[in-house]
PDB file of C-alpha atoms in Angstrom:
ATOM      1  CA  MET A   4      54.150-235.319  62.241  1.00 55.00           C
ATOM      2  CA  GLY A   5      52.932-236.885  65.512  1.00 51.00           C
ATOM      3  CA  THR A   6      55.415-236.999  68.358  1.00 50.00           C
ATOM      4  CA  PRO A   7      54.818-238.553  71.759  1.00 49.00           C
ATOM      5  CA  SER A   8      53.717-236.031  74.359  1.00 53.00           C
ATOM      6  CA  PRO A   9      52.475-236.228  77.941  1.00 63.00           C
ATOM      7  CA  ARG A  10      49.353-238.370  78.217  1.00 74.00           C
ATOM      8  CA  PRO A  11      46.282-236.129  77.865  1.00 81.00           C
ATOM      9  CA  ASP A  12      43.583-236.402  80.500  1.00 88.00           C
ATOM     10  CA  PRO A  13      40.877-238.833  79.274  1.00 89.00           C
ATOM     11  CA  ALA A  14      38.037-236.692  80.694  1.00 88.00           C
ATOM     12  CA  TYR A  15      39.410-233.598  78.958  1.00 89.00           C
ATOM     13  CA  LEU A  16      39.685-235.443  75.634  1.00 91.00           C
ATOM     14  CA  ALA A  17      36.143-236.816  75.988  1.00 90.00           C
ATOM     15  CA  ARG A  18      34.781-233.293  76.512  1.00 91.00           C
ATOM     16  CA  ALA A  19      36.933-231.886  73.683  1.00 91.00           C
ATOM     17  CA  GLY A  20      35.457-234.141  71.018  1.00 95.00           C
ATOM     18  CA  ARG A  21      34.971-237.644  69.748  1.00 97.00           C
ATOM     19  CA  LEU A  22      37.420-240.422  70.545  1.00 97.00           C
ATOM     20  CA  LEU A  23      37.974-243.305  68.128  1.00 98.00           C
ATOM     21  CA  ALA A  24      38.778-246.642  69.791  1.00 98.00           C
ATOM     22  CA  LEU A  25      40.573-249.519  68.080  1.00 98.00           C
ATOM     23  CA  ASP A  26      40.518-253.216  68.917  1.00 95.00           C
ATOM     24  CA  ILE A  27      43.467-254.319  66.791  1.00 95.00           C
ATOM     25  CA  GLY A  28      43.551-257.957  65.758  1.00 93.00           C
ATOM     26  CA  ASP A  29      45.341-259.901  63.055  1.00 94.00           C
ATOM     27  CA  ARG A  30      42.309-260.021  60.736  1.00 95.00           C
ATOM     28  CA  ARG A  31      40.140-257.082  61.783  1.00 96.00           C
ATOM     29  CA  ILE A  32      40.249-253.786  63.640  1.00 97.00           C
ATOM     30  CA  GLY A  33      37.126-253.131  65.688  1.00 96.00           C
ATOM     31  CA  LEU A  34      35.961-249.528  65.901  1.00 98.00           C
ATOM     32  CA  ALA A  35      33.998-247.532  68.465  1.00 97.00           C
ATOM     33  CA  VAL A  36      33.450-243.812  68.930  1.00 98.00           C
ATOM     34  CA  SER A  37      32.548-241.685  71.923  1.00 97.00           C
ATOM     35  CA  ILE A  38      30.097-238.834  71.729  1.00 94.00           C
ATOM     36  CA  PRO A  39      31.098-235.806  73.844  1.00 91.00           C
ATOM     37  CA  PRO A  40      31.232-235.488  76.776  1.00 90.00           C
ATOM     38  CA  GLY A  41      32.044-239.210  76.661  1.00 86.00           C
ATOM     39  CA  GLU A  42      29.183-240.994  78.401  1.00 88.00           C
ATOM     40  CA  LEU A  43      27.870-242.432  75.124  1.00 95.00           C
ATOM     41  CA  ILE A  44      30.111-244.902  73.292  1.00 96.00           C
ATOM     42  CA  LEU A  45      28.923-246.560  70.102  1.00 96.00           C
ATOM     43  CA  PRO A  46      30.306-249.520  68.147  1.00 95.00           C
ATOM     44  CA  VAL A  47      30.869-248.360  64.569  1.00 97.00           C
ATOM     45  CA  GLY A  48      31.969-251.497  62.761  1.00 95.00           C
ATOM     46  CA  HIS A  49      35.331-252.869  61.819  1.00 96.00           C
ATOM     47  CA  LEU A  50      38.054-252.709  59.200  1.00 97.00           C
ATOM     48  CA  GLU A  51      39.427-255.775  57.448  1.00 97.00           C
ATOM     49  CA  ARG A  52      43.222-255.851  57.815  1.00 97.00           C
ATOM     50  CA  ARG A  53      45.277-255.632  54.626  1.00 97.00           C
ATOM     51  CA  ASN A  54      48.776-254.293  55.230  1.00 97.00           C
ATOM     52  CA  ARG A  55      50.223-251.677  57.557  1.00 96.00           C
ATOM     53  CA  ARG A  56      50.054-248.806  55.064  1.00 97.00           C
ATOM     54  CA  SER A  57      46.434-249.561  54.099  1.00 98.00           C
ATOM     55  CA  ASP A  58      45.439-250.143  57.725  1.00 98.00           C
ATOM     56  CA  ILE A  59      46.868-246.775  58.798  1.00 98.00           C
ATOM     57  CA  ALA A  60      45.170-244.983  55.907  1.00 98.00           C
ATOM     58  CA  ALA A  61      41.829-246.635  56.759  1.00 98.00           C
ATOM     59  CA  ILE A  62      42.139-245.804  60.475  1.00 98.00           C
ATOM     60  CA  LEU A  63      43.018-242.179  59.742  1.00 98.00           C
ATOM     61  CA  GLU A  64      40.105-241.954  57.299  1.00 98.00           C
ATOM     62  CA  GLN A  65      37.764-243.218  60.035  1.00 98.00           C
ATOM     63  CA  ALA A  66      39.236-240.701  62.485  1.00 98.00           C
ATOM     64  CA  SER A  67      38.746-237.891  59.966  1.00 98.00           C
ATOM     65  CA  GLN A  68      35.188-238.905  59.047  1.00 98.00           C
ATOM     66  CA  ARG A  69      34.239-239.105  62.714  1.00 97.00           C
ATOM     67  CA  GLU A  70      36.100-235.884  63.600  1.00 97.00           C
ATOM     68  CA  ALA A  71      38.079-237.697  66.301  1.00 97.00           C
ATOM     69  CA  VAL A  72      40.296-235.601  68.567  1.00 96.00           C
ATOM     70  CA  ALA A  73      42.237-238.720  69.633  1.00 97.00           C
ATOM     71  CA  ILE A  74      42.640-242.403  68.838  1.00 98.00           C
ATOM     72  CA  VAL A  75      42.682-244.981  71.651  1.00 97.00           C
ATOM     73  CA  ALA A  76      44.127-248.406  70.872  1.00 97.00           C
ATOM     74  CA  GLY A  77      43.777-251.432  73.119  1.00 95.00           C
ATOM     75  CA  MET A  78      47.039-253.122  74.101  1.00 93.00           C
ATOM     76  CA  PRO A  79      46.637-256.902  74.431  1.00 89.00           C
ATOM     77  CA  TYR A  80      48.783-257.718  77.446  1.00 81.00           C
ATOM     78  CA  ASP A  81      48.763-261.284  78.744  1.00 74.00           C
ATOM     79  CA  ALA A  82      47.139-262.358  82.027  1.00 72.00           C
ATOM     80  CA  ASP A  83      50.298-261.341  83.918  1.00 73.00           C
ATOM     81  CA  GLY A  84      50.372-257.881  82.317  1.00 73.00           C
ATOM     82  CA  ARG A  85      53.324-258.699  80.055  1.00 76.00           C
ATOM     83  CA  SER A  86      53.786-257.889  76.384  1.00 79.00           C
ATOM     84  CA  GLY A  87      53.451-260.914  74.148  1.00 83.00           C
ATOM     85  CA  GLU A  88      53.670-261.191  70.384  1.00 88.00           C
ATOM     86  CA  GLN A  89      50.249-259.568  69.788  1.00 88.00           C
ATOM     87  CA  ALA A  90      51.133-256.624  72.047  1.00 90.00           C
ATOM     88  CA  ARG A  91      54.376-256.107  70.108  1.00 93.00           C
ATOM     89  CA  LYS A  92      52.475-256.104  66.790  1.00 95.00           C
ATOM     90  CA  THR A  93      49.920-253.679  68.197  1.00 95.00           C
ATOM     91  CA  ALA A  94      52.640-251.390  69.580  1.00 95.00           C
ATOM     92  CA  ALA A  95      54.307-251.277  66.151  1.00 96.00           C
ATOM     93  CA  LEU A  96      51.038-250.222  64.509  1.00 97.00           C
ATOM     94  CA  VAL A  97      50.432-247.622  67.239  1.00 97.00           C
ATOM     95  CA  ARG A  98      53.912-246.135  66.684  1.00 97.00           C
ATOM     96  CA  ALA A  99      53.259-245.970  62.936  1.00 97.00           C
ATOM     97  CA  LEU A 100      49.919-244.229  63.589  1.00 97.00           C
ATOM     98  CA  GLN A 101      51.614-241.745  65.917  1.00 97.00           C
ATOM     99  CA  ARG A 102      54.089-240.873  63.163  1.00 97.00           C
ATOM    100  CA  ALA A 103      51.292-240.487  60.599  1.00 98.00           C
ATOM    101  CA  THR A 104      49.011-238.068  62.466  1.00 97.00           C
ATOM    102  CA  ASP A 105      49.063-235.015  64.685  1.00 96.00           C
ATOM    103  CA  ILE A 106      46.174-236.159  66.879  1.00 96.00           C
ATOM    104  CA  PRO A 107      47.068-238.123  70.017  1.00 96.00           C
ATOM    105  CA  VAL A 108      47.252-241.903  69.622  1.00 97.00           C
ATOM    106  CA  LEU A 109      47.004-243.438  73.082  1.00 96.00           C
ATOM    107  CA  THR A 110      46.822-246.949  74.487  1.00 95.00           C
ATOM    108  CA  VAL A 111      44.977-248.710  77.272  1.00 92.00           C
ATOM    109  CA  ASP A 112      45.137-252.287  78.566  1.00 88.00           C
ATOM    110  CA  GLU A 113      42.527-254.308  76.698  1.00 86.00           C
ATOM    111  CA  SER A 114      42.911-257.565  78.624  1.00 74.00           C
ATOM    112  CA  PHE A 115      39.875-259.807  78.142  1.00 61.00           C
ATOM    113  CA  SER A 116      37.935-257.128  76.214  1.00 58.00           C
ATOM    114  CA  SER A 117      36.974-259.602  73.481  1.00 60.00           C
ATOM    115  CA  ASN A 118      35.622-262.043  76.079  1.00 63.00           C
ATOM    116  CA  ALA A 119      33.626-259.242  77.726  1.00 64.00           C
ATOM    117  CA  ALA A 120      32.338-258.161  74.320  1.00 60.00           C
ATOM    118  CA  ALA A 121      31.244-261.688  73.403  1.00 55.00           C
ATOM    119  CA  ASN A 122      29.394-261.993  76.716  1.00 62.00           C
ATOM    120  CA  ASP A 123      27.698-258.622  76.161  1.00 64.00           C
ATOM    121  CA  LEU A 124      26.559-259.716  72.695  1.00 56.00           C
ATOM    122  CA  LEU A 125      25.216-263.009  74.039  1.00 58.00           C
ATOM    123  CA  GLN A 126      23.292-261.191  76.768  1.00 68.00           C
ATOM    124  CA  SER A 127      21.742-258.914  74.150  1.00 64.00           C
ATOM    125  CA  GLY A 128      20.575-261.955  72.164  1.00 65.00           C
ATOM    126  CA  GLN A 129      23.165-261.726  69.368  1.00 64.00           C
ATOM    127  CA  SER A 130      25.321-264.600  68.191  1.00 60.00           C
ATOM    128  CA  PRO A 131      29.014-263.631  68.293  1.00 57.00           C
ATOM    129  CA  SER A 132      29.967-266.582  66.075  1.00 59.00           C
ATOM    130  CA  ARG A 133      27.714-265.331  63.276  1.00 65.00           C
ATOM    131  CA  ASN A 134      29.293-261.879  63.186  1.00 71.00           C
ATOM    132  CA  PRO A 135      32.908-261.822  64.370  1.00 69.00           C
ATOM    133  CA  GLY A 136      33.202-258.154  63.352  1.00 78.00           C
ATOM    134  CA  ALA A 137      30.538-257.337  65.937  1.00 83.00           C
ATOM    135  CA  ILE A 138      32.812-258.746  68.654  1.00 85.00           C
ATOM    136  CA  ASP A 139      35.647-256.520  67.439  1.00 89.00           C
ATOM    137  CA  ALA A 140      33.447-253.404  67.516  1.00 91.00           C
ATOM    138  CA  ALA A 141      32.028-254.325  70.928  1.00 89.00           C
ATOM    139  CA  ALA A 142      35.579-254.898  72.210  1.00 90.00           C
ATOM    140  CA  ALA A 143      36.469-251.398  70.966  1.00 94.00           C
ATOM    141  CA  VAL A 144      33.567-250.073  73.088  1.00 93.00           C
ATOM    142  CA  THR A 145      35.043-251.877  76.120  1.00 92.00           C
ATOM    143  CA  ILE A 146      38.489-250.441  75.351  1.00 94.00           C
ATOM    144  CA  LEU A 147      37.125-246.899  75.194  1.00 95.00           C
ATOM    145  CA  ARG A 148      35.186-247.382  78.448  1.00 92.00           C
ATOM    146  CA  ARG A 149      38.386-248.532  80.154  1.00 90.00           C
ATOM    147  CA  PHE A 150      40.289-245.543  78.828  1.00 94.00           C
ATOM    148  CA  LEU A 151      37.654-243.083  80.022  1.00 93.00           C
ATOM    149  CA  THR A 152      37.446-244.629  83.502  1.00 89.00           C
ATOM    150  CA  ALA A 153      41.209-245.128  83.979  1.00 76.00           C
TER     151      ALA A 153
END
């Protein structure tokens, strides 16, 4: 199944079809999807984490339902750009996803995306503390924006 290949051009992927973004946390995986040619990015909810096998199946089901041409996962580097424990866990899930599918599974630095998402929700009048899944989905939107502008 999926093998690493040269990194596809984000603009090309955005024009080719929908991109599914993942904000991978310990309890939830936030989801967002782009609508071709990529200017519109929508939060589409979250998945509750169970175990690696179930998480991969659920992600691939979301990708299939949304006809995604690629999956973009945020990598949670620390403030100095280093890989910490969460980045290692995320990288392991990304590698498992890459083995499980033929569509590209790519990564982008997600530093501070959850903070940006919480601020965006507050500015729109929503309470992040009342709906933590909304933060995860909004963070996935931020991740996809970063990927498309990188």
